[in-house]
């Protein structure tokens, strides 16, 4: 219950302050009217209690990983140690200036260099650039490298990029932005159940001398490991194309299997998904791009290099695609990834991979009698249901909304587009068996409600600060200003 208004502006009382300063010992000075504003700034006038309570309460109106389970498939809302956040906001990093002489910033350059090395080792690539700001940005950079490579070899005719029908939307979008034509390749299906793995026969059909490359994520967006990856790599390379690895699903294969060993030539890694940066609300991110040896000259500039004992900022090779971000990328995110990698260590990275896989399979097997499971095999870190079992009335959106009443974030719904009622569940490695069991129990309870009283689900949620929203309307006609609400 709000006792005086929901917005901080409505709590405002003229003259109320949240601070008290000692009497000034400096003589008052009146600013020349040229520099003074004409109207008061309309800031809320509130006490310290008002402001702290207001924002604390507002923070609880949203669901976050600090408040409950968050199995949002494909987005990997996993454990991000708070100590890494604290570390990366240390003045030792934030007070650095990008134009300082390199001798005075050896520490941060060492962090960059060693992060480049560790990512190379984890993914089996030769070198990384840490410059891109997100996965999608990494995709664009990777495709620009692909283009530059083919142009360098006088093969500008290679204008087609192949993406599977299960791909994340950013893949075809990036290919388009980079100036390629997108060709879709079908996944393997039995009847109407498709598992998202590449159909080799169809791949052979679409491979020709105009193909620049293929974009894949492995495991794919259905959580299935691409078992024919070596054959895919052989076919694409034989046709003169390159393989691009979308690293958003690296979580279940870290130090278990390496994209480089599978035949990938270019990769991006979403540091904000796999390596310790919380990313709700769209940022901040980092999407380092790694390449095999033959593509190294095309990497964007600048890049951190080591010469003897000195770390240097290298302007890049002559073939470089150039600069794609200001300075060296998103330092704050890179520092968190570095801290995470060092504190986790090689052996435990593999353990994270195995636990994320175990947890996903545990949840999948526990719920497959209540929810339609198109792909029955073992998954990696995530899997997809296609709605409720034998129930067309209650939809994925209804299940998602009802979960909010039980203080759990819904899975990703309506992605991937292979199924009509996709619910993509990614439990992640750090959740306890008790939390997973609570989720399973809640999902079973919702399935029972769907059978016995579907109308309950159609009206959900009941216990959230707002009920079911007009989501399309909210996106098309957003009202984001205080005055608009009045
Ligand atoms: C998240 C994701 C992307 C895009 O990454 P951003 O960092 O959000 O730009 C690409 N592909 C897959 C499979 C993803 O899950």
Short mmCIF file of C-alpha atoms and ligand atoms in Angstrom, two decimals:
data_model
loop_
_atom_site.label_atom_id
_atom_site.label_comp_id
_atom_site.label_asym_id
_atom_site.label_seq_id
_atom_site.Cartn_x
_atom_site.Cartn_y
_atom_site.Cartn_z
CA UNK A 1 0.00 0.00 0.00
CA UNK A 2 1.41 3.34 -0.99
CA UNK A 3 0.54 5.98 1.58
CA UNK A 4 1.38 8.99 -0.39
CA UNK A 5 1.75 8.25 -4.07
CA UNK A 6 3.47 5.61 -6.13
CA UNK A 7 5.96 7.80 -7.93
CA UNK A 8 8.86 9.57 -6.30
CA UNK A 9 7.42 12.83 -7.68
CA UNK A 10 4.14 12.21 -5.86
CA UNK A 11 6.04 11.76 -2.61
CA UNK A 12 7.53 15.21 -3.01
CA UNK A 13 6.72 17.83 -0.35
CA UNK A 14 7.96 21.37 -0.94
CA UNK A 15 11.03 22.16 1.15
CA UNK A 16 11.67 18.59 2.34
CA UNK A 17 15.29 17.52 2.10
CA UNK A 18 17.32 14.33 2.34
CA UNK A 19 20.49 16.08 3.46
CA UNK A 20 21.71 18.68 5.90
CA UNK A 21 24.82 20.73 5.36
CA UNK A 22 26.75 22.83 7.88
CA UNK A 23 26.31 26.60 7.57
CA UNK A 24 28.44 27.78 4.71
CA UNK A 25 31.55 29.73 5.60
CA UNK A 26 31.88 30.99 2.05
CA UNK A 27 30.26 34.21 1.03
CA UNK A 28 27.17 33.76 -1.13
CA UNK A 29 27.65 34.50 -4.80
CA UNK A 30 24.93 35.28 -7.28
CA UNK A 31 25.44 33.73 -10.67
CA UNK A 32 25.08 35.98 -13.68
CA UNK A 33 21.49 35.57 -14.87
CA UNK A 34 22.80 34.52 -18.28
CA UNK A 35 23.91 31.23 -16.69
CA UNK A 36 20.96 30.71 -14.38
CA UNK A 37 17.89 28.68 -15.30
CA UNK A 38 14.53 30.41 -15.30
CA UNK A 39 12.40 27.68 -13.78
CA UNK A 40 13.07 25.38 -10.87
CA UNK A 41 14.18 21.93 -12.05
CA UNK A 42 11.10 20.08 -10.70
CA UNK A 43 13.07 17.55 -8.75
CA UNK A 44 11.25 15.53 -6.10
CA UNK A 45 11.79 16.94 -2.59
CA UNK A 46 11.98 13.95 -0.30
CA UNK A 47 13.63 12.73 2.88
CA UNK A 48 16.28 10.04 3.03
CA UNK A 49 13.72 7.50 4.29
CA UNK A 50 11.40 8.38 1.39
CA UNK A 51 14.02 7.90 -1.25
CA UNK A 52 15.54 4.68 0.14
CA UNK A 53 12.15 3.07 0.73
CA UNK A 54 10.87 4.18 -2.64
CA UNK A 55 13.68 2.62 -4.66
CA UNK A 56 13.90 -0.49 -2.48
CA UNK A 57 10.18 -1.12 -3.02
CA UNK A 58 10.40 -0.40 -6.73
CA UNK A 59 13.26 -2.91 -7.03
CA UNK A 60 10.99 -5.64 -5.62
CA UNK A 61 8.28 -4.97 -8.19
CA UNK A 62 10.41 -6.67 -10.81
CA UNK A 63 11.61 -10.24 -10.90
CA UNK A 64 15.38 -10.59 -10.82
CA UNK A 65 17.93 -13.29 -10.36
CA UNK A 66 18.43 -11.98 -6.83
CA UNK A 67 14.75 -12.62 -6.04
CA UNK A 68 14.00 -15.95 -7.70
CA UNK A 69 14.64 -18.76 -10.18
CA UNK A 70 15.33 -17.49 -13.72
CA UNK A 71 15.37 -20.31 -16.32
CA UNK A 72 15.34 -17.97 -19.33
CA UNK A 73 16.68 -20.22 -22.11
CA UNK A 74 19.17 -18.83 -24.62
CA UNK A 75 19.94 -15.86 -22.39
CA UNK A 76 21.87 -17.67 -19.64
CA UNK A 77 20.97 -15.68 -16.54
CA UNK A 78 23.52 -17.51 -14.45
CA UNK A 79 25.63 -16.91 -11.39
CA UNK A 80 27.55 -13.65 -11.59
CA UNK A 81 29.66 -13.32 -8.44
CA UNK A 82 29.08 -9.95 -6.77
CA UNK A 83 32.76 -9.69 -5.93
CA UNK A 84 33.54 -9.40 -9.65
CA UNK A 85 31.16 -6.46 -9.94
CA UNK A 86 32.90 -4.79 -7.04
CA UNK A 87 36.30 -5.50 -8.48
CA UNK A 88 35.51 -4.12 -11.91
CA UNK A 89 34.18 -0.88 -10.44
CA UNK A 90 37.39 -0.28 -8.50
CA UNK A 91 38.97 3.10 -9.14
CA UNK A 92 42.07 1.25 -10.31
CA UNK A 93 40.08 0.56 -13.47
CA UNK A 94 37.53 3.35 -13.67
CA UNK A 95 40.10 6.14 -13.26
CA UNK A 96 42.20 4.94 -16.20
CA UNK A 97 42.23 7.06 -19.32
CA UNK A 98 42.37 5.40 -22.75
CA UNK A 99 44.97 7.90 -23.96
CA UNK A 100 47.43 7.21 -21.14
CA UNK A 101 50.88 6.09 -22.29
CA UNK A 102 51.02 2.28 -22.41
CA UNK A 103 53.81 2.13 -19.80
CA UNK A 104 51.34 3.54 -17.25
CA UNK A 105 48.53 1.05 -18.02
CA UNK A 106 50.44 -2.23 -18.12
CA UNK A 107 48.07 -3.81 -15.57
CA UNK A 108 44.89 -3.47 -17.63
CA UNK A 109 46.73 -4.40 -20.84
CA UNK A 110 47.95 -7.55 -19.12
CA UNK A 111 44.32 -8.36 -18.22
CA UNK A 112 43.30 -7.87 -21.85
CA UNK A 113 46.17 -9.94 -23.15
CA UNK A 114 45.58 -12.82 -20.76
CA UNK A 115 41.82 -12.76 -21.40
CA UNK A 116 42.55 -12.98 -25.15
CA UNK A 117 44.80 -15.98 -24.42
CA UNK A 118 42.32 -17.74 -22.11
CA UNK A 119 39.40 -17.32 -24.54
CA UNK A 120 41.63 -18.66 -27.33
CA UNK A 121 42.48 -21.69 -25.28
CA UNK A 122 38.88 -22.38 -24.22
CA UNK A 123 37.56 -22.14 -27.76
CA UNK A 124 40.54 -23.46 -29.73
CA UNK A 125 41.11 -20.24 -31.67
CA UNK A 126 44.42 -18.57 -32.50
CA UNK A 127 43.66 -15.01 -31.34
CA UNK A 128 40.83 -12.87 -29.96
CA UNK A 129 39.82 -9.26 -30.31
CA UNK A 130 37.93 -8.00 -27.25
CA UNK A 131 36.52 -4.96 -29.04
CA UNK A 132 32.90 -5.89 -29.95
CA UNK A 133 30.21 -4.78 -27.48
CA UNK A 134 27.75 -7.69 -27.74
CA UNK A 135 27.08 -11.03 -29.37
CA UNK A 136 25.27 -9.44 -32.30
CA UNK A 137 28.12 -6.94 -32.70
CA UNK A 138 30.57 -9.87 -32.68
CA UNK A 139 28.52 -11.55 -35.41
CA UNK A 140 28.73 -8.44 -37.57
CA UNK A 141 32.49 -8.20 -36.99
CA UNK A 142 32.95 -11.91 -37.73
CA UNK A 143 31.02 -11.58 -40.98
CA UNK A 144 33.03 -8.52 -41.97
CA UNK A 145 36.14 -10.65 -41.43
CA UNK A 146 34.57 -13.39 -43.58
CA UNK A 147 33.88 -10.87 -46.32
CA UNK A 148 37.36 -9.34 -46.14
CA UNK A 149 38.89 -12.82 -46.35
CA UNK A 150 36.98 -13.75 -49.50
CA UNK A 151 37.67 -10.36 -51.10
CA UNK A 152 41.37 -10.78 -50.30
CA UNK A 153 41.26 -14.08 -52.20
CA UNK A 154 39.46 -12.45 -55.15
CA UNK A 155 36.26 -14.29 -54.38
CA UNK A 156 33.81 -11.40 -53.98
CA UNK A 157 31.24 -13.63 -55.67
CA UNK A 158 30.76 -15.37 -52.31
CA UNK A 159 27.66 -13.48 -51.19
CA UNK A 160 25.62 -16.19 -49.44
CA UNK A 161 25.59 -17.04 -45.76
CA UNK A 162 23.85 -20.21 -44.62
CA UNK A 163 21.91 -20.25 -41.34
CA UNK A 164 19.86 -23.12 -39.91
CA UNK A 165 16.11 -22.75 -39.42
CA UNK A 166 16.68 -22.95 -35.64
CA UNK A 167 19.10 -19.97 -35.60
CA UNK A 168 18.82 -17.03 -33.22
CA UNK A 169 17.34 -14.03 -35.05
CA UNK A 170 20.55 -12.03 -34.76
CA UNK A 171 22.34 -14.48 -37.11
CA UNK A 172 20.35 -13.76 -40.29
CA UNK A 173 20.04 -10.10 -39.25
CA UNK A 174 23.82 -9.69 -38.90
CA UNK A 175 24.41 -11.47 -42.21
CA UNK A 176 22.01 -9.04 -43.90
CA UNK A 177 23.63 -5.99 -42.29
CA UNK A 178 27.06 -7.24 -43.41
CA UNK A 179 25.72 -7.30 -46.97
CA UNK A 180 25.19 -11.04 -47.43
CA UNK A 181 22.17 -12.94 -48.73
CA UNK A 182 20.76 -15.37 -46.20
CA UNK A 183 20.08 -18.97 -47.18
CA UNK A 184 18.21 -21.14 -44.70
CA UNK A 185 19.15 -24.77 -44.18
CA UNK A 186 16.60 -27.21 -42.78
CA UNK A 187 17.06 -29.22 -39.62
CA UNK A 188 16.45 -32.94 -39.24
CA UNK A 189 12.82 -33.81 -38.62
CA UNK A 190 10.85 -36.94 -37.90
CA UNK A 191 7.28 -36.20 -38.77
CA UNK A 192 6.69 -32.72 -37.35
CA UNK A 193 9.33 -33.08 -34.65
CA UNK A 194 12.55 -31.30 -35.65
CA UNK A 195 15.68 -31.39 -33.51
CA UNK A 196 17.47 -28.36 -34.95
CA UNK A 197 20.51 -30.33 -36.12
CA UNK A 198 21.59 -29.68 -39.69
CA UNK A 199 20.08 -31.79 -42.44
CA UNK A 200 23.22 -32.78 -44.37
CA UNK A 201 21.35 -33.54 -47.58
CA UNK A 202 19.83 -30.08 -47.63
CA UNK A 203 23.19 -28.54 -46.73
CA UNK A 204 24.78 -30.21 -49.77
CA UNK A 205 22.01 -28.76 -51.93
CA UNK A 206 22.60 -25.18 -50.82
CA UNK A 207 26.43 -25.31 -50.88
CA UNK A 208 27.88 -23.80 -54.04
CA UNK A 209 30.69 -21.50 -55.17
CA UNK A 210 28.74 -18.43 -54.02
CA UNK A 211 28.68 -19.48 -50.37
CA UNK A 212 30.78 -17.31 -48.04
CA UNK A 213 30.13 -19.41 -44.97
CA UNK A 214 27.72 -20.85 -42.44
CA UNK A 215 26.70 -19.56 -38.99
CA UNK A 216 26.08 -22.15 -36.30
CA UNK A 217 25.70 -22.36 -32.59
CA UNK A 218 26.69 -25.65 -30.98
CA UNK A 219 24.89 -26.91 -28.96
CA UNK A 220 22.11 -25.42 -31.06
CA UNK A 221 19.19 -23.36 -29.81
CA UNK A 222 17.32 -26.57 -28.93
CA UNK A 223 20.19 -27.55 -26.65
CA UNK A 224 21.25 -30.39 -28.96
CA UNK A 225 24.88 -31.01 -29.76
CA UNK A 226 25.42 -30.95 -33.53
CA UNK A 227 26.64 -34.52 -33.88
CA UNK A 228 27.58 -34.14 -37.56
CA UNK A 229 29.67 -31.03 -36.96
CA UNK A 230 32.88 -32.55 -38.38
CA UNK A 231 31.05 -33.53 -41.56
CA UNK A 232 29.41 -30.08 -41.76
CA UNK A 233 32.87 -28.48 -41.43
CA UNK A 234 34.32 -30.75 -44.11
CA UNK A 235 31.50 -29.98 -46.56
CA UNK A 236 31.59 -26.21 -46.00
CA UNK A 237 35.37 -26.01 -46.25
CA UNK A 238 35.37 -28.17 -49.36
CA UNK A 239 32.96 -25.68 -50.93
CA UNK A 240 35.36 -22.84 -50.04
CA UNK A 241 33.22 -21.41 -47.22
CA UNK A 242 34.07 -20.53 -43.62
CA UNK A 243 32.39 -21.66 -40.40
CA UNK A 244 31.17 -19.02 -37.94
CA UNK A 245 30.54 -20.10 -34.34
CA UNK A 246 27.89 -18.24 -32.37
CA UNK A 247 29.25 -18.73 -28.83
CA UNK A 248 26.07 -17.85 -26.94
CA UNK A 249 25.76 -21.54 -26.03
CA UNK A 250 29.34 -22.08 -24.89
CA UNK A 251 28.23 -22.70 -21.29
CA UNK A 252 27.85 -26.52 -21.51
CA UNK A 253 31.06 -27.23 -23.44
CA UNK A 254 33.70 -25.08 -21.70
CA UNK A 255 36.89 -27.11 -21.48
CA UNK A 256 34.91 -30.13 -22.66
CA UNK A 257 34.85 -29.49 -26.42
CA UNK A 258 36.32 -26.64 -28.49
CA UNK A 259 34.77 -24.92 -31.52
CA UNK A 260 38.27 -24.66 -33.04
CA UNK A 261 38.64 -28.45 -32.92
CA UNK A 262 35.22 -28.84 -34.55
CA UNK A 263 36.46 -26.85 -37.57
CA UNK A 264 35.12 -23.36 -36.83
CA UNK A 265 37.15 -20.49 -38.31
CA UNK A 266 35.52 -17.51 -36.55
CA UNK A 267 33.80 -17.36 -33.14
CA UNK A 268 32.21 -14.88 -30.82
CA UNK A 269 31.71 -15.40 -27.10
CA UNK A 270 29.03 -13.54 -25.14
CA UNK A 271 31.00 -12.62 -22.00
CA UNK A 272 27.74 -11.32 -20.50
CA UNK A 273 26.15 -14.76 -20.82
CA UNK A 274 28.96 -17.14 -19.97
CA UNK A 275 31.52 -15.14 -18.00
CA UNK A 276 30.04 -13.18 -15.16
CA UNK A 277 28.19 -10.08 -16.30
CA UNK A 278 24.52 -9.69 -15.35
CA UNK A 279 22.68 -8.44 -18.43
CA UNK A 280 19.02 -7.87 -17.73
CA UNK A 281 17.58 -4.85 -19.48
CA UNK A 282 19.95 -4.91 -22.42
CA UNK A 283 23.44 -4.33 -21.17
CA UNK A 284 26.32 -3.98 -20.66
CA UNK A 285 27.86 -6.61 -22.89
CA UNK A 286 30.95 -7.80 -24.65
CA UNK A 287 31.24 -10.14 -27.64
CA UNK A 288 34.93 -10.89 -28.28
CA UNK A 289 35.69 -12.35 -31.71
CA UNK A 290 38.28 -15.08 -32.12
CA UNK A 291 39.73 -16.41 -35.35
CA UNK A 292 41.92 -19.21 -36.63
CA UNK A 293 45.47 -18.42 -37.73
CA UNK A 294 44.74 -17.73 -41.40
CA UNK A 295 42.17 -15.06 -40.47
CA UNK A 296 44.29 -13.29 -37.86
CA UNK A 297 45.35 -10.39 -40.15
CA UNK A 298 41.68 -9.44 -40.66
CA UNK A 299 40.87 -8.91 -36.96
CA UNK A 300 39.65 -5.43 -36.02
CA UNK A 301 42.14 -2.99 -34.55
CA UNK A 302 43.43 -2.16 -32.03
CA UNK A 303 44.52 -5.35 -30.32
CA UNK A 304 46.71 -5.97 -27.27
CA UNK A 305 50.01 -7.64 -27.99
CA UNK A 306 53.02 -8.58 -25.90
CA UNK A 307 56.58 -7.69 -26.89
CA UNK A 308 59.13 -8.99 -24.41
CA UNK A 309 57.86 -7.87 -21.03
CA UNK A 310 55.83 -4.96 -22.41
CA UNK A 311 52.13 -5.04 -23.33
CA UNK A 312 51.35 -2.92 -26.37
CA UNK A 313 48.31 -1.63 -28.24
CA UNK A 314 48.73 -2.80 -31.81
CA UNK A 315 47.16 -0.83 -34.66
CA UNK A 316 46.35 -4.04 -36.53
CA UNK A 317 47.56 -5.61 -39.77
CA UNK A 318 47.18 -4.06 -43.21
CA UNK A 319 44.28 -6.44 -43.97
CA UNK A 320 42.44 -5.48 -40.74
CA UNK A 321 38.75 -4.62 -41.12
CA UNK A 322 39.57 -1.50 -39.06
CA UNK A 323 38.19 -0.08 -35.86
CA UNK A 324 34.72 -1.21 -34.81
CA UNK A 325 34.43 0.28 -31.30
CA UNK A 326 35.88 3.19 -29.40
CA UNK A 327 39.21 2.28 -27.86
CA UNK A 328 39.47 -1.34 -26.72
CA UNK A 329 35.92 -2.45 -25.99
CA UNK A 330 33.89 -2.74 -22.80
CA UNK A 331 36.63 -2.84 -20.15
CA UNK A 332 34.29 -3.28 -17.21
CA UNK A 333 32.84 -6.51 -18.66
CA UNK A 334 36.27 -7.82 -19.65
CA UNK A 335 37.62 -7.35 -16.12
CA UNK A 336 34.70 -9.38 -14.73
CA UNK A 337 35.31 -12.18 -17.24
CA UNK A 338 39.01 -12.21 -16.33
CA UNK A 339 38.25 -12.41 -12.61
CA UNK A 340 35.71 -15.17 -13.22
CA UNK A 341 38.11 -17.23 -15.33
CA UNK A 342 40.96 -16.94 -12.84
CA UNK A 343 38.82 -17.65 -9.80
CA UNK A 344 37.00 -20.57 -11.44
CA UNK A 345 40.01 -22.27 -12.98
CA UNK A 346 40.33 -24.78 -15.78
CA UNK A 347 38.94 -27.85 -14.01
CA UNK A 348 35.92 -26.09 -12.56
CA UNK A 349 34.96 -24.58 -15.92
CA UNK A 350 34.39 -28.12 -17.18
CA UNK A 351 32.41 -28.86 -14.03
CA UNK A 352 30.14 -25.86 -14.72
CA UNK A 353 29.51 -27.31 -18.18
CA UNK A 354 28.60 -30.73 -16.84
CA UNK A 355 26.36 -29.39 -14.06
CA UNK A 356 24.42 -27.12 -16.41
CA UNK A 357 23.83 -30.17 -18.62
CA UNK A 358 22.82 -32.39 -15.70
CA UNK A 359 20.37 -29.80 -14.34
CA UNK A 360 18.70 -29.31 -17.73
CA UNK A 361 18.24 -33.04 -18.25
CA UNK A 362 16.89 -33.47 -14.72
CA UNK A 363 14.21 -30.83 -15.26
CA UNK A 364 13.41 -32.11 -18.77
CA UNK A 365 12.94 -35.72 -17.68
CA UNK A 366 10.86 -34.69 -14.66
CA UNK A 367 8.37 -32.69 -16.73
CA UNK A 368 8.06 -34.63 -19.98
CA UNK A 369 4.80 -36.34 -18.94
CA UNK A 370 3.10 -32.96 -18.50
CA UNK A 371 4.68 -30.91 -21.31
CA UNK A 372 5.16 -31.83 -24.96
CA UNK A 373 8.81 -32.70 -25.57
CA UNK A 374 9.57 -32.75 -29.32
CA UNK A 375 13.22 -33.82 -28.92
CA UNK A 376 13.58 -36.76 -26.59
CA UNK A 377 17.37 -37.25 -26.55
CA UNK A 378 19.73 -35.91 -23.91
CA UNK A 379 20.16 -32.17 -24.18
CA UNK A 380 23.01 -29.91 -23.16
CA UNK A 381 22.32 -26.84 -20.94
CA UNK A 382 18.81 -26.12 -22.22
CA UNK A 383 15.84 -27.75 -23.93
CA UNK A 384 12.51 -26.80 -25.48
CA UNK A 385 8.95 -27.89 -24.73
CA UNK A 386 6.20 -27.35 -27.30
CA UNK A 387 3.32 -26.38 -25.02
CA UNK A 388 1.38 -28.61 -22.66
CA UNK A 389 0.84 -32.27 -23.39
CA UNK A 390 -2.52 -32.95 -25.10
CA UNK A 391 -3.82 -29.45 -24.39
CA UNK A 392 -4.25 -26.88 -27.15
CA UNK A 393 -6.39 -24.54 -25.11
CA UNK A 394 -3.75 -23.37 -22.66
CA UNK A 395 -0.83 -21.71 -24.40
CA UNK A 396 2.84 -21.17 -23.56
CA UNK A 397 2.09 -17.52 -22.71
CA UNK A 398 -0.50 -18.65 -20.12
CA UNK A 399 2.00 -20.97 -18.42
CA UNK A 400 4.60 -18.19 -18.49
CA UNK A 401 2.24 -15.67 -16.87
CA UNK A 402 1.10 -18.14 -14.22
CA UNK A 403 4.72 -18.88 -13.20
CA UNK A 404 5.04 -15.23 -12.13
CA UNK A 405 2.46 -15.88 -9.42
CA UNK A 406 4.88 -18.38 -7.91
CA UNK A 407 7.82 -15.94 -7.94
CA UNK A 408 9.56 -17.73 -10.78
CA UNK A 409 10.69 -16.18 -14.04
CA UNK A 410 9.18 -17.95 -17.06
CA UNK A 411 11.30 -19.78 -19.60
CA UNK A 412 11.84 -18.07 -22.97
CA UNK A 413 8.58 -18.47 -24.89
CA UNK A 414 7.87 -18.57 -28.64
CA UNK A 415 11.55 -19.03 -29.47
CA UNK A 416 12.92 -20.95 -31.31
CA UNK A 417 10.41 -20.58 -34.11
CA UNK A 418 10.47 -24.28 -35.00
CA UNK A 419 7.45 -24.96 -32.79
CA UNK A 420 4.20 -23.12 -32.23
CA UNK A 421 4.38 -23.09 -28.41
CA UNK A 422 8.11 -23.10 -27.65
CA UNK A 423 9.11 -22.90 -23.99
CA UNK A 424 12.87 -22.88 -23.70
CA UNK A 425 14.17 -23.84 -20.28
CA UNK A 426 17.73 -23.21 -19.09
CA UNK A 427 18.10 -23.96 -15.37
CA UNK A 428 21.91 -23.18 -15.25
CA UNK A 429 24.56 -24.88 -13.15
CA UNK A 430 24.34 -23.13 -9.80
CA UNK A 431 20.77 -23.92 -8.79
CA UNK A 432 20.27 -26.35 -5.93
CA UNK A 433 18.23 -29.54 -6.26
CA UNK A 434 15.65 -27.94 -3.93
CA UNK A 435 15.18 -24.99 -6.30
CA UNK A 436 14.91 -27.25 -9.33
CA UNK A 437 12.39 -29.43 -7.49
CA UNK A 438 10.34 -26.36 -6.57
CA UNK A 439 10.25 -25.38 -10.24
CA UNK A 440 9.26 -28.90 -11.31
CA UNK A 441 6.52 -29.02 -8.69
CA UNK A 442 5.20 -25.60 -9.78
CA UNK A 443 5.20 -26.59 -13.45
CA UNK A 444 3.32 -29.79 -12.59
CA UNK A 445 0.83 -27.79 -10.54
CA UNK A 446 0.26 -25.45 -13.51
CA UNK A 447 -0.22 -28.44 -15.84
CA UNK A 448 -2.86 -29.76 -13.43
CA UNK A 449 -4.61 -26.37 -13.37
CA UNK A 450 -4.55 -26.42 -17.18
CA UNK A 451 -6.38 -29.74 -17.18
CA UNK A 452 -8.88 -28.92 -14.45
CA UNK A 453 -9.46 -25.21 -14.68
CA UNK A 454 -7.87 -23.63 -17.76
CA UNK A 455 -9.64 -20.32 -17.18
CA UNK A 456 -7.40 -19.75 -14.11
CA UNK A 457 -4.39 -19.68 -16.39
CA UNK A 458 -5.97 -17.42 -18.98
CA UNK A 459 -6.35 -14.68 -16.36
CA UNK A 460 -2.92 -15.06 -14.72
CA UNK A 461 -0.91 -13.46 -13.20
CA UNK A 462 -2.82 -12.51 -10.05
CA UNK A 463 -0.12 -11.54 -7.54
CA UNK A 464 2.16 -9.28 -9.57
CA UNK A 465 2.16 -5.44 -9.32
CA UNK A 466 0.44 -5.34 -12.73
CA UNK A 467 -1.76 -8.02 -14.32
CA UNK A 468 -1.61 -9.22 -17.91
CA UNK A 469 -0.33 -6.40 -20.09
CA UNK A 470 -1.00 -5.44 -23.66
CA UNK A 471 2.53 -6.32 -24.74
CA UNK A 472 2.22 -5.21 -28.36
CA UNK A 473 0.65 -1.92 -27.24
CA UNK A 474 3.38 -1.40 -24.64
CA UNK A 475 6.03 -1.81 -27.32
CA UNK A 476 4.30 0.35 -29.95
CA UNK A 477 2.92 3.13 -27.76
CA UNK A 478 5.16 3.19 -24.72
CA UNK A 479 4.31 5.75 -22.07
CA UNK A 480 7.58 6.38 -20.38
CA UNK A 481 7.16 9.88 -18.94
CA UNK A 482 5.60 10.76 -15.59
CA UNK A 483 3.32 13.38 -17.13
CA UNK A 484 2.02 10.86 -19.71
CA UNK A 485 0.69 8.74 -16.88
CA UNK A 486 -1.51 11.48 -15.50
C1 LIG B 1 21.96 -13.96 -27.07
C2 LIG B 1 22.22 -14.64 -28.33
C3 LIG B 1 22.76 -13.91 -29.43
C4 LIG B 1 22.94 -12.42 -29.42
O1 LIG B 1 23.82 -11.96 -28.43
P1 LIG B 1 23.69 -10.49 -27.80
O2 LIG B 1 24.88 -10.42 -26.91
O3 LIG B 1 22.39 -10.43 -27.09
O4 LIG B 1 23.78 -9.51 -28.92
C5 LIG B 1 23.07 -14.63 -30.56
N1 LIG B 1 22.84 -15.96 -30.66
C6 LIG B 1 22.32 -16.67 -29.65
C7 LIG B 1 22.11 -18.16 -29.81
C8 LIG B 1 21.99 -16.04 -28.45
O5 LIG B 1 21.46 -16.74 -27.45
#
